[in-house]
Amino acid sequence: MKQKAIIFLFTLLLPIGAQAHAETSQIAYPEGYRHWTHIKSMLIEPGHPLENPFQGLHHVYGNDKAMNGLKSGNYPEGSVLVFDLLNYKQGGQTIQEGARKLVGVMVKDSNSFKSTGGWGFEGFAGDSKAQRLAGDGGQSCYACHASQETSGYVFSKMRK
Ligand code: HEC
């Protein structure tokens, strides 16, 4: 009898717990990331396999925890990596940064993001801090990043 009551109480509380979880696992816009460590840059030209949606000039940034992870291969909880994708303008024998296309974010939080390698994936459109792009809980991001399992699901390498 007592056991039944406990199970009943548990099934009542379960949805509340699940809801709270969904809220806490929302990925925050990475405020101030341009002051973090710049890891690398790359220009993806039209015709590249990643053209849609990553054609453009991107810079990758990491917070201090992510930099420790990049060095050690073991990313601490709270590591954040940012993929800052910009349009570019060609002219006068130069290639210059244009408007921001999107901000891709990876946040290490092993409890909240068990199904995507312990990383939360999110994209923010253009300069928006609210318009989110990863509608599938980051599954499609993870599908590609999964190839980098041996380096913690991160493509970028530490510069020499
Ligand atoms: C088809 C493959 C693919 C998909 C899908 C993909 N990425 Fe990536 N991502 C890459 C590659 C390749 C790099 C490395 C780019 C470089 O070397 O400059 C990268 C780099 C990153 C980085 C910098 C850290 C690192 O791994 O080097 C972040 C942050 C990131 N992606 C976030 C996302 C998010 C968020 C999504 C989904 C909205 C996503 N990615 C979807 C291929 C992908």
Tab-separated table of C-alpha atoms and ligand atoms in Angstrom:
chain	number	residue	atom	x	y	z
A	1	MET	CA	0.000	0.000	0.000
A	2	LYS	CA	2.726	2.431	1.024
A	3	GLN	CA	4.730	1.502	-2.048
A	4	LYS	CA	1.744	2.225	-4.314
A	5	ALA	CA	1.371	5.646	-2.753
A	6	ILE	CA	5.020	6.419	-3.414
A	7	ILE	CA	4.734	5.312	-7.046
A	8	PHE	CA	1.612	7.458	-7.433
A	9	LEU	CA	3.395	10.476	-5.986
A	10	PHE	CA	6.361	9.847	-8.274
A	11	THR	CA	4.201	9.746	-11.432
A	12	LEU	CA	2.591	13.011	-10.306
A	13	LEU	CA	5.932	14.732	-9.807
A	14	LEU	CA	7.605	13.340	-12.924
A	15	PRO	CA	6.094	15.813	-15.439
A	16	ILE	CA	7.004	18.740	-13.164
A	17	GLY	CA	10.599	17.545	-13.015
A	18	ALA	CA	10.759	17.071	-16.783
A	19	GLN	CA	9.464	20.587	-17.369
A	20	ALA	CA	11.979	22.157	-15.009
A	21	HIS	CA	14.703	20.227	-16.789
A	22	ALA	CA	13.679	21.548	-20.224
A	23	GLU	CA	13.869	25.106	-18.879
A	24	THR	CA	17.251	24.799	-17.221
A	25	SER	CA	18.767	23.198	-20.325
A	26	GLN	CA	18.006	26.222	-22.529
A	27	ILE	CA	21.281	27.454	-23.928
A	28	ALA	CA	22.091	31.073	-23.109
A	29	TYR	CA	23.362	33.524	-25.733
A	30	PRO	CA	27.139	33.658	-25.203
A	31	GLU	CA	27.409	37.300	-24.122
A	32	GLY	CA	30.830	38.864	-24.696
A	33	TYR	CA	32.289	35.909	-26.607
A	34	ARG	CA	34.377	38.182	-28.834
A	35	HIS	CA	36.516	38.872	-25.750
A	36	TRP	CA	37.179	35.154	-25.233
A	37	THR	CA	40.121	33.289	-26.773
A	38	HIS	CA	40.107	33.284	-30.568
A	39	ILE	CA	40.794	29.680	-31.600
A	40	LYS	CA	40.770	29.887	-35.397
A	41	SER	CA	39.107	31.329	-38.511
A	42	MET	CA	38.059	29.834	-41.844
A	43	LEU	CA	36.490	31.070	-45.067
A	44	ILE	CA	34.011	28.619	-46.604
A	45	GLU	CA	33.457	29.367	-50.277
A	46	PRO	CA	30.410	28.541	-52.416
A	47	GLY	CA	30.555	24.920	-53.604
A	48	HIS	CA	31.948	23.590	-50.311
A	49	PRO	CA	29.972	20.633	-48.835
A	50	LEU	CA	29.132	22.796	-45.788
A	51	GLU	CA	27.986	25.721	-47.992
A	52	ASN	CA	24.441	25.442	-46.692
A	53	PRO	CA	24.308	26.922	-44.082
A	54	PHE	CA	27.986	27.606	-43.260
A	55	GLN	CA	29.242	29.481	-46.337
A	56	GLY	CA	31.019	32.612	-45.166
A	57	LEU	CA	33.838	33.696	-42.884
A	58	HIS	CA	33.768	32.163	-39.417
A	59	HIS	CA	35.778	32.656	-36.245
A	60	VAL	CA	35.795	30.106	-33.419
A	61	TYR	CA	36.034	31.321	-29.788
A	62	GLY	CA	36.290	29.469	-26.470
A	63	ASN	CA	35.817	30.502	-22.839
A	64	ASP	CA	38.566	29.640	-20.309
A	65	LYS	CA	37.089	26.221	-19.499
A	66	ALA	CA	36.830	25.334	-23.184
A	67	MET	CA	40.480	26.352	-23.647
A	68	ASN	CA	41.453	23.909	-20.890
A	69	GLY	CA	39.442	21.248	-22.722
A	70	LEU	CA	41.055	22.052	-26.049
A	71	LYS	CA	44.508	21.652	-24.460
A	72	SER	CA	43.758	18.520	-22.417
A	73	GLY	CA	41.160	16.820	-24.641
A	74	ASN	CA	38.812	16.680	-21.634
A	75	TYR	CA	36.170	19.430	-21.608
A	76	PRO	CA	35.088	20.586	-18.110
A	77	GLU	CA	31.413	21.278	-17.382
A	78	GLY	CA	30.630	24.877	-18.352
A	79	SER	CA	32.931	24.884	-21.391
A	80	VAL	CA	31.462	27.081	-24.150
A	81	LEU	CA	32.580	27.196	-27.784
A	82	VAL	CA	31.248	29.721	-30.298
A	83	PHE	CA	31.150	29.555	-34.096
A	84	ASP	CA	30.732	33.175	-35.254
A	85	LEU	CA	29.684	33.119	-38.939
A	86	LEU	CA	29.829	36.307	-41.011
A	87	ASN	CA	29.118	37.259	-44.587
A	88	TYR	CA	32.091	38.766	-46.398
A	89	LYS	CA	32.718	41.428	-49.029
A	90	GLN	CA	35.375	41.168	-51.702
A	91	GLY	CA	36.876	44.302	-53.182
A	92	GLY	CA	40.130	46.153	-53.739
A	93	GLN	CA	42.078	42.884	-53.401
A	94	THR	CA	40.676	42.378	-49.916
A	95	ILE	CA	38.141	40.130	-48.218
A	96	GLN	CA	36.392	41.916	-45.373
A	97	GLU	CA	33.892	40.925	-42.734
A	98	GLY	CA	30.239	41.620	-43.459
A	99	ALA	CA	27.039	41.178	-41.476
A	100	ARG	CA	26.711	38.305	-39.040
A	101	LYS	CA	24.898	35.233	-40.448
A	102	LEU	CA	24.588	33.187	-37.288
A	103	VAL	CA	26.190	32.381	-33.950
A	104	GLY	CA	26.602	28.647	-33.274
A	105	VAL	CA	27.066	27.632	-29.631
A	106	MET	CA	28.181	24.458	-27.847
A	107	VAL	CA	27.783	24.295	-24.047
A	108	LYS	CA	29.196	21.371	-22.032
A	109	ASP	CA	26.525	20.224	-19.568
A	110	SER	CA	26.623	16.446	-19.347
A	111	ASN	CA	23.468	16.082	-17.242
A	112	SER	CA	21.231	18.217	-19.434
A	113	PHE	CA	22.430	17.007	-22.829
A	114	LYS	CA	22.989	13.269	-22.489
A	115	SER	CA	21.648	12.471	-25.976
A	116	THR	CA	24.031	14.868	-27.765
A	117	GLY	CA	27.376	13.850	-26.314
A	118	GLY	CA	27.050	16.014	-23.187
A	119	TRP	CA	27.039	19.189	-25.300
A	120	GLY	CA	24.070	21.485	-25.779
A	121	PHE	CA	23.964	22.823	-29.359
A	122	GLU	CA	22.153	26.023	-30.365
A	123	GLY	CA	22.260	28.583	-33.152
A	124	PHE	CA	21.204	32.237	-33.013
A	125	ALA	CA	20.161	33.895	-36.287
A	126	GLY	CA	22.090	36.989	-37.425
A	127	ASP	CA	22.545	39.512	-34.626
A	128	SER	CA	19.571	38.145	-32.701
A	129	LYS	CA	20.086	36.885	-29.162
A	130	ALA	CA	16.604	35.339	-29.114
A	131	GLN	CA	15.882	33.838	-32.548
A	132	ARG	CA	16.982	30.236	-32.084
A	133	LEU	CA	17.882	27.944	-34.995
A	134	ALA	CA	18.310	24.441	-33.552
A	135	GLY	CA	14.692	23.349	-33.447
A	136	ASP	CA	15.536	19.673	-32.965
A	137	GLY	CA	17.322	19.945	-29.613
A	138	GLY	CA	20.650	20.019	-31.433
A	139	GLN	CA	20.323	16.511	-32.893
A	140	SER	CA	21.290	17.568	-36.444
A	141	CYS	CA	24.300	19.517	-35.151
A	142	TYR	CA	25.358	16.529	-33.085
A	143	ALA	CA	24.900	14.135	-36.042
A	144	CYS	CA	27.825	15.864	-37.769
A	145	HIS	CA	29.914	16.629	-34.650
A	146	ALA	CA	29.636	12.951	-33.626
A	147	SER	CA	32.444	12.201	-36.112
A	148	GLN	CA	34.779	14.030	-33.681
A	149	GLU	CA	34.011	11.776	-30.708
A	150	THR	CA	37.704	11.135	-29.988
A	151	SER	CA	38.304	14.882	-29.538
A	152	GLY	CA	35.242	15.515	-27.354
A	153	TYR	CA	32.942	16.225	-30.367
A	154	VAL	CA	35.008	19.309	-31.206
A	155	PHE	CA	36.509	19.838	-34.678
A	156	SER	CA	38.893	22.714	-33.874
A	157	LYS	CA	42.420	21.932	-32.767
A	158	MET	CA	44.764	23.911	-30.521
A	159	ARG	CA	47.062	26.132	-32.565
A	160	LYS	CA	50.775	25.542	-32.184
B	1	HEC	C1	27.663	18.929	-41.561
B	1	HEC	C2	28.534	19.111	-40.417
B	1	HEC	C3	28.196	20.084	-39.315
B	1	HEC	C4	26.981	20.407	-38.787
B	1	HEC	C5	25.599	19.896	-39.194
B	1	HEC	C6	27.240	21.328	-37.711
B	1	HEC	N1	28.569	21.573	-37.586
B	1	HEC	FE1	29.449	22.711	-36.168
B	1	HEC	N2	31.258	22.454	-37.089
B	1	HEC	C7	31.477	21.672	-38.202
B	1	HEC	C8	32.866	21.773	-38.583
B	1	HEC	C9	33.540	21.046	-39.760
B	1	HEC	C10	33.467	22.658	-37.668
B	1	HEC	C11	34.929	23.126	-37.655
B	1	HEC	C12	35.102	24.413	-38.408
B	1	HEC	C13	36.542	24.871	-38.433
B	1	HEC	O1	37.453	24.025	-38.442
B	1	HEC	O2	36.767	26.087	-38.459
B	1	HEC	C14	32.429	23.040	-36.723
B	1	HEC	C15	32.644	23.852	-35.624
B	1	HEC	C16	31.673	24.208	-34.712
B	1	HEC	C17	31.920	24.939	-33.498
B	1	HEC	C18	33.287	25.340	-32.953
B	1	HEC	C19	33.862	24.164	-32.133
B	1	HEC	C20	34.395	23.034	-32.997
B	1	HEC	O3	33.797	21.925	-32.986
B	1	HEC	O4	35.382	23.255	-33.716
B	1	HEC	C21	30.706	25.148	-32.903
B	1	HEC	C22	30.448	25.901	-31.612
B	1	HEC	C23	29.710	24.542	-33.741
B	1	HEC	N3	30.326	23.961	-34.832
B	1	HEC	C24	28.354	24.548	-33.472
B	1	HEC	C25	27.404	23.909	-34.287
B	1	HEC	C26	25.981	24.013	-34.073
B	1	HEC	C27	25.309	24.784	-32.942
B	1	HEC	C28	25.383	23.293	-35.056
B	1	HEC	C29	23.904	23.117	-35.333
B	1	HEC	C30	23.094	24.321	-35.409
B	1	HEC	C31	26.460	22.720	-35.869
B	1	HEC	N4	27.661	23.120	-35.374
B	1	HEC	C32	26.240	21.885	-36.947
B	1	HEC	C33	30.566	20.864	-38.822
B	1	HEC	C34	29.194	20.847	-38.562
